Amino acid sequence: MGITLPQSFADKMKRLLGPEYEAFLASYERPRKYGLRVNGLKLAPEAFLAMSPLKDRLTPVPWAEGAFYYEEQDRPGKHPHYHAGLYYIQEPSAMVPAELLGVAPGDRVLDLCAAPGGKSTQLAAKLKGEGVLVTNDNARERTKALAKNVELAGIRNAVVLNEEPAAIARVFPEWFDKILVDAPCSGEGMFRKDESMIAEWEKHSVERCSAMQRDILKHAADMLAPGGTLVYSTCTFSPEENETQIAELLAASPELEVVPVPLAYGWAPGRPAWVEAEAAASLSEPRLASIAGTVRLWPHLTEGEGHYAAVLRKSGEPKDGSLDARSGQSSDAVEVGKLNGDDGGRVGNRRSDTGRPAANKREERKRDREQDRALKSAPKAKDFRSKAAKAALAHAGNPSDAWKQFGAAHLHRLAREGYRIVAYGTRVYLQPAVVPPLDGLTVVRPGWYVGEAGTYRFAPSHPLAMALSADETRMSLHYEAEDADLIRYLKGETLHIEERDLRLRGGAEGDESANPLPSGYVLVCVNDYPVGWGKYSGGGMLKNELPAGWRWM
Ligand SMILES: C[S@@+](CC[C@H](N)C(=O)[O-])C[C@H]1O[C@@H](n2cnc3c(N)ncnc32)[C@H](O)[C@@H]1O
């Protein structure tokens, strides 16, 4: 066998599994499974299959919407479709918890232990842009990857936090319809996927993880609205982190009950008999037995790595009646706040985030300088903007106005209902209107980061580009995935374009005069899906606006 399991782990599994142990052990001889999940926020699985070079090599993961197994050599992370956020690479078993949560458009959803964001992107796709996703991780560094994945996936209705669950519970008591606790765990189910997890396991004991899980679950239960659903999941086998956690939660929260997971695809029932004695004694016989309704994914029985999941429901009816009724009113109110733990809407843009060698960064800076020089010497298009439009651009001071002016000039029928504009300094975000004040919380993203208001111009953000559709912009440029110019764009280079290739649309709110094109921001797309902004000022040269941290390396 390629993998050497820790002896104490092997002994424990042998004791737990009895005659099944040999089959379990044999699963370590088989290759791990690779999965990707099509981003339903951007396109349907059929549309993806119709254009993907992988189409004949993908086979469906039966338990997740738009999910497929791929082969190791396919390397889907190295393709323009990946840079357009058309799919997320995710281990197939890890897709189960978000499927079990039953999220529907309009729900208030919390992903409490979310980084790097695989399940958040899955949950957001189920919201279809309606309702809100609060996504959190208590590890500051990890929230950078979380925010970046939220933005790559084009999620508009997410708030990203970097907090302990107790602090979030103070702001959101009984507030969420759906909560996912994908808990930090000892990772025993991941030994085959990632051997470094074995060393991690030796560091993070089952006992230490159990204590963390108990604390997280307690606060999660406090944040669940009456009638709401909570899914608890781990990627470990140890009963202390699985069935025992659920037993303790049921004992502490009489209003929670297990919703049995239907068994299919080789999934196996949870094991009430494995609950530790003290926890078992604190439950009535039927409540203890109900833990059989939780689910175990064993690598020898199903096509994925080891996982555990439990679905729990809180008794009672949702407080304010229909979820739709609570979806919030649109508002133009501007809130000016300070971003705690601010990484400035530039997660992908900060040098320290890239983890790349200094030589690469020097090259990038050199390329940027060359690009600026080339653009300065290119012939300029006539500036057709009216005097009033130019004056309006020097808005000096109000970030909200700057955003609106940008919208009038560059966007086309962007729906804004259900969002409020929130300004943190000069940065502008659109926040789902139902979100309460986030005072006292470490906020990584208070909403959809749409751009930054400078004194004379509004710079649209990369996350704005990633969450738009081409139809919502006034100018877009479309490439096939194989086009060498597209790869050059993704590498940060200036492009030479034919003006006639720009696709133009009318002004926002019917205002065709705001900015007679072609001049200004262009949404660059692979097929119909955005990969970033370019800036066109005539002369056939498109300035590359892709932030350094988002480029193809
Ligand atoms: C299994 S990972 C989450 C994976 C993630 N759900 C995904 O699908 O990409 C568990 C996460 O919990 C975070 N975590 C650990 N303790 C936490 C706590 N007390 N509150 C919130 N998050 C915590 C860890 O930093 C880690 O990112």
Coordinates of C-alpha atoms and ligand atoms in Angstrom, one line a residue:
M1 CA 0.0 0.0 0.0
G2 CA 1.3 3.5 -0.9
I3 CA 0.0 5.1 2.2
T4 CA 1.2 4.3 5.7
L5 CA -1.7 4.8 8.1
P6 CA -0.9 5.8 11.7
Q7 CA -1.0 2.7 13.8
S8 CA -3.4 4.1 16.4
F9 CA -5.8 5.1 13.6
A10 CA -5.6 1.7 11.9
D11 CA -6.2 -0.1 15.3
K12 CA -9.2 2.1 16.1
M13 CA -10.8 1.6 12.6
K14 CA -10.3 -2.2 12.9
R15 CA -12.0 -2.2 16.2
L16 CA -14.9 -0.1 14.9
L17 CA -15.4 -1.8 11.6
G18 CA -14.7 -5.4 12.5
P19 CA -15.1 -7.7 9.4
E20 CA -15.6 -4.6 7.2
Y21 CA -12.1 -3.3 8.0
E22 CA -10.3 -5.2 5.2
A23 CA -12.5 -3.7 2.5
F24 CA -12.0 -0.2 4.1
L25 CA -8.2 -0.8 4.1
A26 CA -8.3 -1.9 0.4
S27 CA -9.8 1.4 -0.6
Y28 CA -6.4 3.0 0.1
E29 CA -5.0 1.0 -2.8
R30 CA -7.5 2.6 -5.2
P31 CA -6.9 6.1 -6.8
R32 CA -8.7 9.0 -5.3
K33 CA -11.6 10.6 -7.1
Y34 CA -11.5 14.1 -8.7
G35 CA -14.5 16.3 -9.1
L36 CA -15.7 19.6 -10.5
R37 CA -19.0 21.3 -10.1
V38 CA -20.4 23.6 -12.8
N39 CA -21.3 27.0 -11.4
G40 CA -25.0 27.3 -11.8
L41 CA -24.8 31.0 -11.2
K42 CA -23.2 31.4 -14.6
L43 CA -24.5 28.6 -16.7
A44 CA -26.3 25.3 -16.9
P45 CA -24.4 22.1 -16.9
E46 CA -25.6 21.4 -20.5
A47 CA -24.3 24.7 -21.7
F48 CA -20.9 23.9 -20.1
L49 CA -20.8 20.5 -21.6
A50 CA -21.6 21.8 -25.0
M51 CA -18.5 24.0 -25.1
S52 CA -16.0 22.3 -22.7
P53 CA -13.0 20.3 -24.2
L54 CA -13.6 17.9 -21.3
K55 CA -17.2 17.1 -22.4
D56 CA -16.4 13.5 -23.5
R57 CA -14.3 12.7 -20.4
L58 CA -16.7 13.8 -17.6
T59 CA -19.0 11.5 -15.8
P60 CA -21.8 12.7 -13.5
V61 CA -21.4 12.7 -9.7
P62 CA -24.9 11.4 -9.0
W63 CA -25.6 13.3 -5.7
A64 CA -24.8 16.8 -6.7
E65 CA -26.3 19.2 -9.3
G66 CA -24.1 19.9 -12.3
A67 CA -21.1 17.9 -10.8
F68 CA -18.8 15.6 -12.7
Y69 CA -15.8 13.2 -12.1
Y70 CA -12.8 14.0 -14.1
E71 CA -9.4 12.3 -14.6
E72 CA -6.2 13.5 -12.9
Q73 CA -4.5 14.3 -16.2
D74 CA -7.4 16.6 -17.3
R75 CA -6.1 19.5 -15.2
P76 CA -9.3 21.7 -15.4
G77 CA -7.6 24.4 -13.2
K78 CA -5.5 25.4 -16.3
H79 CA -8.2 26.6 -18.7
P80 CA -9.9 30.0 -19.4
H81 CA -13.2 28.5 -18.3
Y82 CA -11.7 28.1 -14.8
H83 CA -10.7 31.8 -14.9
A84 CA -14.2 32.7 -15.8
G85 CA -15.5 30.9 -12.7
L86 CA -17.5 28.5 -14.7
Y87 CA -16.7 25.6 -12.3
Y88 CA -15.3 24.9 -8.9
I89 CA -12.9 22.0 -8.4
Q90 CA -14.2 20.0 -5.4
E91 CA -13.8 16.5 -4.1
P92 CA -17.0 14.6 -4.9
S93 CA -18.0 13.6 -1.3
A94 CA -17.4 17.2 -0.2
M95 CA -20.4 18.2 -2.4
V96 CA -22.8 16.3 -0.2
P97 CA -23.3 18.6 2.8
A98 CA -24.5 21.6 0.7
E99 CA -26.8 19.4 -1.3
L100 CA -28.4 18.1 2.0
L101 CA -29.0 21.7 3.3
G102 CA -32.0 22.2 0.9
V103 CA -31.2 25.8 0.1
A104 CA -33.9 27.7 -2.0
P105 CA -33.7 31.1 -3.6
G106 CA -34.5 33.8 -1.0
D107 CA -33.1 31.9 2.0
R108 CA -30.8 33.5 4.6
V109 CA -27.9 31.1 4.6
L110 CA -24.8 30.9 6.9
D111 CA -21.7 28.9 6.0
L112 CA -20.0 29.1 9.3
C113 CA -16.6 27.4 8.7
A114 CA -16.3 28.2 5.0
A115 CA -12.8 28.7 3.8
P116 CA -11.6 28.2 1.1
G117 CA -15.3 28.4 -0.1
G118 CA -16.1 25.3 -2.0
K119 CA -19.4 24.8 -0.2
S120 CA -20.2 28.5 -0.2
T121 CA -20.0 28.7 -4.0
Q122 CA -22.3 25.6 -4.1
L123 CA -24.8 27.3 -1.7
A124 CA -24.8 30.5 -3.5
A125 CA -25.6 28.8 -6.8
K126 CA -28.7 27.3 -5.0
L127 CA -29.7 30.8 -3.9
K128 CA -29.7 31.9 -7.6
G129 CA -28.9 35.5 -6.4
E130 CA -31.9 35.8 -4.1
G131 CA -31.6 36.0 -0.3
V132 CA -28.2 36.2 1.4
L133 CA -25.2 34.1 2.1
V134 CA -23.1 35.0 5.1
T135 CA -19.9 33.1 4.8
N136 CA -17.3 33.0 7.6
D137 CA -14.0 31.6 8.7
N138 CA -12.1 32.4 11.8
A139 CA -8.7 32.0 10.2
R140 CA -7.8 35.4 8.7
E141 CA -5.4 34.1 6.0
R142 CA -8.0 31.6 4.8
T143 CA -10.7 34.3 4.4
K144 CA -8.6 35.7 1.6
A145 CA -9.0 32.6 -0.5
L146 CA -12.7 32.5 0.6
A147 CA -13.3 36.0 -0.6
K148 CA -11.5 35.3 -3.8
N149 CA -13.5 32.2 -4.6
V150 CA -16.8 34.0 -3.8
E151 CA -15.7 36.7 -6.3
L152 CA -14.5 34.3 -8.9
A153 CA -17.8 32.5 -8.8
G154 CA -19.6 35.8 -9.4
I155 CA -21.6 35.8 -6.2
R156 CA -23.5 39.1 -5.6
N157 CA -25.4 38.4 -2.4
A158 CA -22.6 37.3 0.0
V159 CA -21.2 38.9 3.1
V160 CA -17.7 37.5 4.1
L161 CA -16.8 37.6 7.8
N162 CA -13.7 36.6 9.7
E163 CA -15.1 35.9 13.1
E164 CA -15.6 33.5 15.9
P165 CA -19.1 31.9 15.9
A166 CA -20.0 33.5 19.3
A167 CA -19.5 37.0 17.9
I168 CA -21.7 36.3 14.8
A169 CA -24.4 34.8 17.1
R170 CA -24.6 38.2 18.9
V171 CA -25.5 39.9 15.7
F172 CA -27.7 37.2 14.1
P173 CA -29.8 35.5 16.8
E174 CA -32.2 33.0 15.3
W175 CA -31.7 34.7 12.0
F176 CA -30.7 32.1 9.4
D177 CA -33.0 29.7 7.6
K178 CA -30.1 27.4 6.7
I179 CA -26.8 26.9 8.4
L180 CA -23.9 24.8 7.3
V181 CA -21.2 23.8 9.8
D182 CA -18.5 22.1 7.8
A183 CA -16.4 21.7 10.9
P184 CA -12.7 21.8 11.4
C185 CA -11.9 18.1 12.0
S186 CA -9.1 15.6 12.3
G187 CA -9.4 14.9 8.5
E188 CA -9.2 11.1 8.7
G189 CA -11.3 10.8 5.5
M190 CA -8.7 12.8 3.5
F191 CA -5.7 10.6 4.0
R192 CA -6.0 9.2 0.4
K193 CA -6.7 12.5 -1.2
D194 CA -3.9 14.3 0.6
E195 CA -1.2 12.4 2.5
S196 CA -0.1 15.6 4.3
M197 CA -3.4 15.2 6.3
I198 CA -1.7 12.3 8.1
A199 CA 0.9 14.6 9.7
E200 CA -1.9 17.1 10.4
W201 CA -3.9 14.4 12.1
E202 CA -1.0 13.7 14.4
K203 CA -1.0 17.4 15.3
H204 CA -4.7 18.1 15.6
S205 CA -6.0 15.5 18.0
V206 CA -9.5 14.1 17.8
E207 CA -10.1 15.5 21.3
R208 CA -9.0 19.0 20.4
C209 CA -11.2 19.0 17.3
S210 CA -14.2 17.7 19.3
A211 CA -14.0 20.6 21.7
M212 CA -13.9 23.1 18.8
Q213 CA -16.9 21.4 17.1
R214 CA -19.0 21.4 20.4
D215 CA -18.4 25.2 20.7
I216 CA -19.2 26.0 17.1
L217 CA -22.3 23.8 17.0
K218 CA -23.7 25.5 20.2
H219 CA -23.5 29.0 18.6
A220 CA -24.8 27.6 15.2
A221 CA -27.9 26.3 17.0
D222 CA -28.5 29.8 18.5
M223 CA -28.4 31.4 15.1
L224 CA -30.9 29.0 13.5
A225 CA -34.4 30.4 13.0
P226 CA -37.4 28.4 14.1
G227 CA -38.2 25.9 11.3
G228 CA -34.6 26.3 10.0
T229 CA -32.3 23.5 8.9
L230 CA -28.7 22.9 10.0
V231 CA -26.2 20.6 8.4
Y232 CA -23.2 19.4 10.3
S233 CA -20.4 17.8 8.3
T234 CA -16.9 16.5 8.7
C235 CA -14.3 14.7 6.6
T236 CA -13.3 12.3 9.4
F237 CA -14.3 8.9 10.6
S238 CA -13.9 9.3 14.4
P239 CA -17.3 8.9 16.2
E240 CA -16.2 11.5 18.8
E241 CA -16.3 14.1 16.0
N242 CA -19.5 12.7 14.4
E243 CA -22.2 10.8 16.1
T244 CA -21.1 12.0 19.6
Q245 CA -21.2 15.6 18.5
I246 CA -24.8 15.2 17.3
A247 CA -25.8 13.4 20.5
E248 CA -24.4 16.2 22.6
L249 CA -26.2 18.8 20.5
L250 CA -29.5 16.9 20.7
A251 CA -29.1 16.7 24.5
A252 CA -28.4 20.4 24.8
S253 CA -31.1 21.5 22.3
P254 CA -34.5 19.8 22.7
E255 CA -35.8 21.9 19.8
L256 CA -33.5 20.2 17.3
E257 CA -34.3 16.9 15.7
V258 CA -32.5 14.7 13.2
V259 CA -33.9 14.7 9.7
P260 CA -33.0 11.3 8.2
V261 CA -30.9 11.3 5.1
P262 CA -32.3 8.9 2.5
L263 CA -29.6 6.3 1.7
A264 CA -28.4 6.0 -1.8
Y265 CA -25.2 5.8 -3.8
G266 CA -23.6 3.4 -1.3
W267 CA -24.0 5.8 1.6
A268 CA -24.2 4.2 5.0
P269 CA -26.2 5.1 8.2
G270 CA -24.8 6.9 11.2
R271 CA -23.9 4.7 14.1
P272 CA -25.8 5.4 17.4
A273 CA -23.9 2.5 19.0
W274 CA -20.7 4.5 18.5
V275 CA -21.9 7.5 20.6
E276 CA -19.7 7.8 23.7
A277 CA -21.4 6.5 26.8
E278 CA -21.9 9.8 28.7
A279 CA -23.5 11.5 25.7
A280 CA -25.6 8.4 24.9
A281 CA -26.9 8.4 28.5
S282 CA -28.1 12.0 28.2
L283 CA -30.6 11.1 25.4
S284 CA -33.9 9.3 25.4
E285 CA -33.8 6.0 23.5
P286 CA -35.7 7.4 20.4
R287 CA -33.4 10.5 20.1
L288 CA -30.3 8.4 20.4
A289 CA -31.7 6.0 17.7
S290 CA -32.5 8.9 15.4
I291 CA -28.7 9.4 14.9
A292 CA -28.9 6.4 12.5
G293 CA -30.5 9.0 10.2
T294 CA -27.2 10.8 9.8
V295 CA -25.0 9.6 7.0
R296 CA -21.5 8.2 6.6
L297 CA -19.7 8.1 3.3
W298 CA -17.1 5.3 3.3
P299 CA -14.4 5.2 0.6
H300 CA -14.9 1.5 0.2
L301 CA -18.7 1.8 -0.4
T302 CA -19.0 5.0 -2.4
E303 CA -17.2 6.9 -5.2
G304 CA -15.5 9.6 -3.0
E305 CA -13.5 10.2 0.1
G306 CA -14.7 9.7 3.7
H307 CA -17.3 12.0 5.1
Y308 CA -20.0 12.4 7.7
A309 CA -23.1 14.6 7.6
A310 CA -26.1 15.2 9.8
V311 CA -29.3 17.2 9.0
L312 CA -31.1 18.8 11.9
R313 CA -34.3 20.8 12.0
K314 CA -35.3 23.3 14.6
S315 CA -39.0 23.1 15.7
G316 CA -41.4 26.0 15.0
E317 CA -42.5 28.0 12.1
P318 CA -40.4 30.7 10.4
K319 CA -41.0 34.0 12.3
D320 CA -42.1 36.4 9.6
G321 CA -44.1 34.1 7.4
S322 CA -42.9 33.6 3.9
L323 CA -39.3 34.0 3.1
D324 CA -40.2 36.1 0.1
A325 CA -41.8 38.7 2.3
R326 CA -38.6 39.2 4.1
S327 CA -36.4 39.6 1.1
G328 CA -36.0 43.3 1.8
Q329 CA -36.6 46.5 0.0
S330 CA -34.2 48.2 -2.3
S331 CA -32.6 51.2 -0.8
D332 CA -30.2 53.8 -1.9
A333 CA -29.1 54.6 1.6
V334 CA -25.4 55.0 1.8
E335 CA -23.7 53.8 4.9
V336 CA -20.2 54.8 5.6
G337 CA -18.3 52.4 7.7
K338 CA -14.8 51.2 8.5
L339 CA -13.8 47.8 7.3
N340 CA -12.4 45.7 10.2
G341 CA -9.6 43.4 9.2
D342 CA -9.7 45.2 5.9
D343 CA -7.9 43.7 3.0
G344 CA -9.4 46.3 0.8
G345 CA -11.4 44.5 -1.8
R346 CA -8.2 43.5 -3.3
V347 CA -7.7 40.0 -2.1
G348 CA -6.4 38.8 -5.4
N349 CA -4.4 42.0 -5.9
R350 CA -2.2 42.2 -2.9
R351 CA 1.3 41.2 -3.5
S352 CA 1.6 39.3 -0.2
D353 CA -1.4 37.1 -1.3
T354 CA 0.1 35.8 -4.5
G355 CA 2.7 33.6 -2.9
R356 CA 4.8 34.0 -6.1
P357 CA 8.5 34.6 -6.2
A358 CA 9.7 38.2 -6.3
A359 CA 11.1 37.8 -9.9
N360 CA 7.6 37.0 -11.2
K361 CA 6.3 40.1 -9.4
R362 CA 9.1 42.2 -10.9
E363 CA 8.2 40.9 -14.3
E364 CA 4.5 41.8 -13.8
R365 CA 5.4 45.3 -12.7
K366 CA 7.6 45.7 -15.8
R367 CA 4.8 44.5 -18.0
D368 CA 2.4 46.9 -16.4
R369 CA 4.8 49.8 -17.0
E370 CA 5.3 48.8 -20.6
Q371 CA 1.6 48.6 -21.1
D372 CA 1.1 52.1 -19.6
R373 CA 3.8 53.5 -22.0
A374 CA 2.3 51.8 -25.0
L375 CA -1.1 53.2 -24.1
K376 CA 0.1 56.7 -23.7
S377 CA 1.6 56.7 -27.1
A378 CA -1.5 55.2 -28.8
P379 CA -3.8 57.6 -30.7
K380 CA -6.7 58.6 -28.5
A381 CA -10.3 58.3 -29.4
K382 CA -12.2 61.6 -29.4
D383 CA -13.9 62.0 -26.0
F384 CA -17.6 62.2 -27.0
R385 CA -18.8 62.9 -23.5
S386 CA -20.9 65.9 -22.9
K387 CA -19.6 68.7 -20.7
A388 CA -22.2 67.7 -18.1
A389 CA -21.0 64.1 -18.1
K390 CA -17.4 65.1 -17.7
A391 CA -18.3 67.4 -14.8
A392 CA -20.3 64.7 -13.2
L393 CA -17.2 62.5 -13.3
A394 CA -15.4 64.9 -11.0
H395 CA -18.0 64.0 -8.4
A396 CA -15.5 64.6 -5.6
G397 CA -16.6 63.0 -2.5
N398 CA -19.6 60.9 -2.7
P399 CA -18.7 57.2 -3.5
S400 CA -22.3 56.3 -4.0
D401 CA -22.8 59.0 -6.6
A402 CA -19.6 57.9 -8.3
W403 CA -20.9 54.4 -8.6
K404 CA -24.2 55.6 -10.0
Q405 CA -22.4 57.7 -12.6
F406 CA -20.3 54.7 -13.5
G407 CA -23.4 52.6 -13.9
A408 CA -25.1 55.2 -16.2
A409 CA -22.0 55.3 -18.4
H410 CA -21.0 51.7 -18.5
L411 CA -23.7 49.4 -17.4
H412 CA -26.9 48.3 -19.1
R413 CA -30.0 47.4 -17.1
L414 CA -28.2 46.1 -14.0
A415 CA -31.0 45.1 -11.5
R416 CA -30.4 46.8 -8.2
E417 CA -33.5 45.8 -6.3
G418 CA -33.0 44.3 -2.8
Y419 CA -29.5 45.9 -2.4
R420 CA -28.3 48.9 -0.5
I421 CA -25.2 50.8 -1.4
V422 CA -22.6 50.6 1.3
A423 CA -19.4 52.7 1.2
Y424 CA -16.4 51.8 3.3
G425 CA -14.1 54.8 2.7
T426 CA -13.9 55.1 -1.0
R427 CA -14.8 51.5 -1.7
V428 CA -18.4 50.8 -2.8
Y429 CA -20.3 47.6 -2.1
L430 CA -23.8 46.4 -2.8
Q431 CA -25.2 44.7 0.2
P432 CA -28.4 42.6 0.4
A433 CA -30.9 44.9 2.1
V434 CA -31.9 42.3 4.7
V435 CA -28.4 42.3 6.3
P436 CA -28.5 43.9 9.7
P437 CA -25.8 46.3 10.9
L438 CA -22.5 44.4 11.2
D439 CA -21.2 46.5 14.1
G440 CA -18.5 44.8 16.1
L441 CA -17.8 42.1 13.5
T442 CA -14.6 41.7 11.5
V443 CA -15.9 42.2 8.0
V444 CA -13.9 41.0 5.0
R445 CA -16.6 41.9 2.4
P446 CA -19.8 43.7 3.5
G447 CA -21.3 42.8 0.2
W448 CA -20.5 42.7 -3.6
Y449 CA -17.4 44.9 -4.1
V450 CA -18.2 46.9 -7.2
G451 CA -15.4 49.5 -7.3
E452 CA -13.5 52.3 -5.8
A453 CA -14.3 56.0 -6.2
G454 CA -11.3 58.2 -6.9
T455 CA -11.5 61.9 -7.2
Y456 CA -12.1 62.0 -10.9
R457 CA -13.2 58.5 -11.8
F458 CA -14.8 55.4 -10.5
A459 CA -12.6 52.3 -11.0
P460 CA -14.8 49.3 -11.4
S461 CA -13.6 46.2 -9.5
H462 CA -12.7 42.8 -10.8
P463 CA -15.5 41.2 -8.6
L464 CA -18.0 43.5 -10.4
A465 CA -16.8 42.2 -13.8
M466 CA -16.9 38.6 -12.6
A467 CA -20.5 38.8 -11.4
L468 CA -21.9 40.7 -14.4
S469 CA -23.3 39.1 -17.5
A470 CA -22.2 40.6 -20.8
D471 CA -25.8 41.9 -21.4
E472 CA -25.5 44.1 -18.3
T473 CA -22.6 46.1 -19.7
R474 CA -22.6 48.6 -22.6
M475 CA -19.4 47.2 -24.2
S476 CA -18.1 43.7 -24.3
L477 CA -15.5 41.7 -26.2
H478 CA -15.8 38.0 -26.8
Y479 CA -13.1 35.4 -27.4
E480 CA -13.2 31.7 -28.0
A481 CA -11.4 29.7 -25.3
E482 CA -8.6 28.7 -27.7
D483 CA -7.9 32.3 -28.9
A484 CA -4.3 33.3 -28.2
D485 CA -5.4 36.9 -27.5
L486 CA -7.5 35.6 -24.6
I487 CA -4.6 33.9 -23.0
R488 CA -2.6 37.1 -23.5
Y489 CA -5.3 39.0 -21.7
L490 CA -5.3 36.5 -18.9
K491 CA -1.6 36.9 -18.6
G492 CA -2.0 40.7 -18.1
E493 CA -1.0 41.9 -21.6
T494 CA -2.4 44.8 -23.6
L495 CA -4.5 43.7 -26.5
H496 CA -4.7 45.0 -30.0
I497 CA -8.4 44.9 -31.0
E498 CA -10.6 45.7 -33.9
E499 CA -13.2 48.3 -32.9
R500 CA -15.8 46.5 -34.9
D501 CA -15.4 43.4 -32.6
L502 CA -16.7 45.4 -29.6
R503 CA -20.3 44.5 -28.8
L504 CA -22.3 47.6 -27.9
R505 CA -25.5 48.0 -26.0
G506 CA -27.7 51.0 -25.1
G507 CA -27.2 53.2 -22.0
A508 CA -28.5 52.3 -18.5
E509 CA -32.1 53.4 -17.8
G510 CA -32.4 54.3 -21.5
D511 CA -29.8 57.1 -21.2
E512 CA -28.0 56.6 -24.5
S513 CA -26.2 60.0 -24.2
A514 CA -24.3 59.3 -21.0
N515 CA -21.3 57.9 -22.9
P516 CA -21.5 57.4 -26.6
L517 CA -19.2 54.5 -27.1
P518 CA -16.7 53.1 -28.0
S519 CA -14.6 54.5 -25.2
G520 CA -14.4 53.3 -21.6
Y521 CA -14.6 50.0 -19.8
V522 CA -15.0 46.8 -21.8
L523 CA -16.1 43.5 -20.3
V524 CA -13.7 40.9 -21.7
C525 CA -15.3 37.4 -22.0
V526 CA -14.5 33.9 -22.9
N527 CA -17.5 32.8 -25.0
D528 CA -20.2 34.8 -23.1
Y529 CA -18.6 34.7 -19.7
P530 CA -16.6 37.6 -18.2
V531 CA -12.9 37.2 -17.2
G532 CA -12.3 40.9 -16.4
W533 CA -12.2 44.5 -17.5
G534 CA -10.3 46.2 -20.3
K535 CA -10.2 49.9 -20.9
Y536 CA -10.5 51.3 -24.4
S537 CA -9.6 54.8 -25.4
G538 CA -9.4 54.3 -29.1
G539 CA -6.5 53.5 -31.4
G540 CA -7.1 49.7 -31.3
M541 CA -5.4 49.2 -28.0
L542 CA -7.2 47.7 -25.0
K543 CA -5.6 48.4 -21.6
N544 CA -5.6 45.3 -19.4
E545 CA -7.4 45.9 -16.1
L546 CA -6.9 42.4 -14.7
P547 CA -5.5 42.7 -11.2
A548 CA -2.1 40.9 -10.8
G549 CA -3.3 38.3 -8.4
W550 CA -6.0 37.1 -10.8
R551 CA -3.7 36.6 -13.8
W552 CA -2.9 33.3 -15.5
M553 CA 0.5 32.0 -14.1
Ligands
LIG1 C1 -13.3 21.7 6.7 S1 -12.7 23.3 6.6 C2 -13.9 24.1 5.6 C3 -13.9 23.8 4.2 C4 -15.0 24.6 3.4 N1 -16.3 24.4 4.0 C5 -15.0 24.3 2.0 O1 -16.0 23.6 1.5 O2 -14.2 24.9 1.2 C6 -13.0 23.9 8.2 C7 -12.7 25.4 8.3 O3 -13.1 25.8 9.6 C8 -12.3 26.9 10.0 N2 -12.5 27.0 11.5 C9 -11.8 26.4 12.5 N3 -12.3 26.8 13.7 C10 -13.3 27.7 13.4 C11 -14.2 28.5 14.2 N4 -14.1 28.4 15.6 N5 -15.1 29.3 13.6 C12 -15.1 29.3 12.3 N6 -14.3 28.6 11.5 C13 -13.4 27.8 12.0 C14 -11.0 26.5 9.6 O4 -10.1 27.6 9.4 C15 -11.3 25.8 8.2 O5 -11.1 26.7 7.2

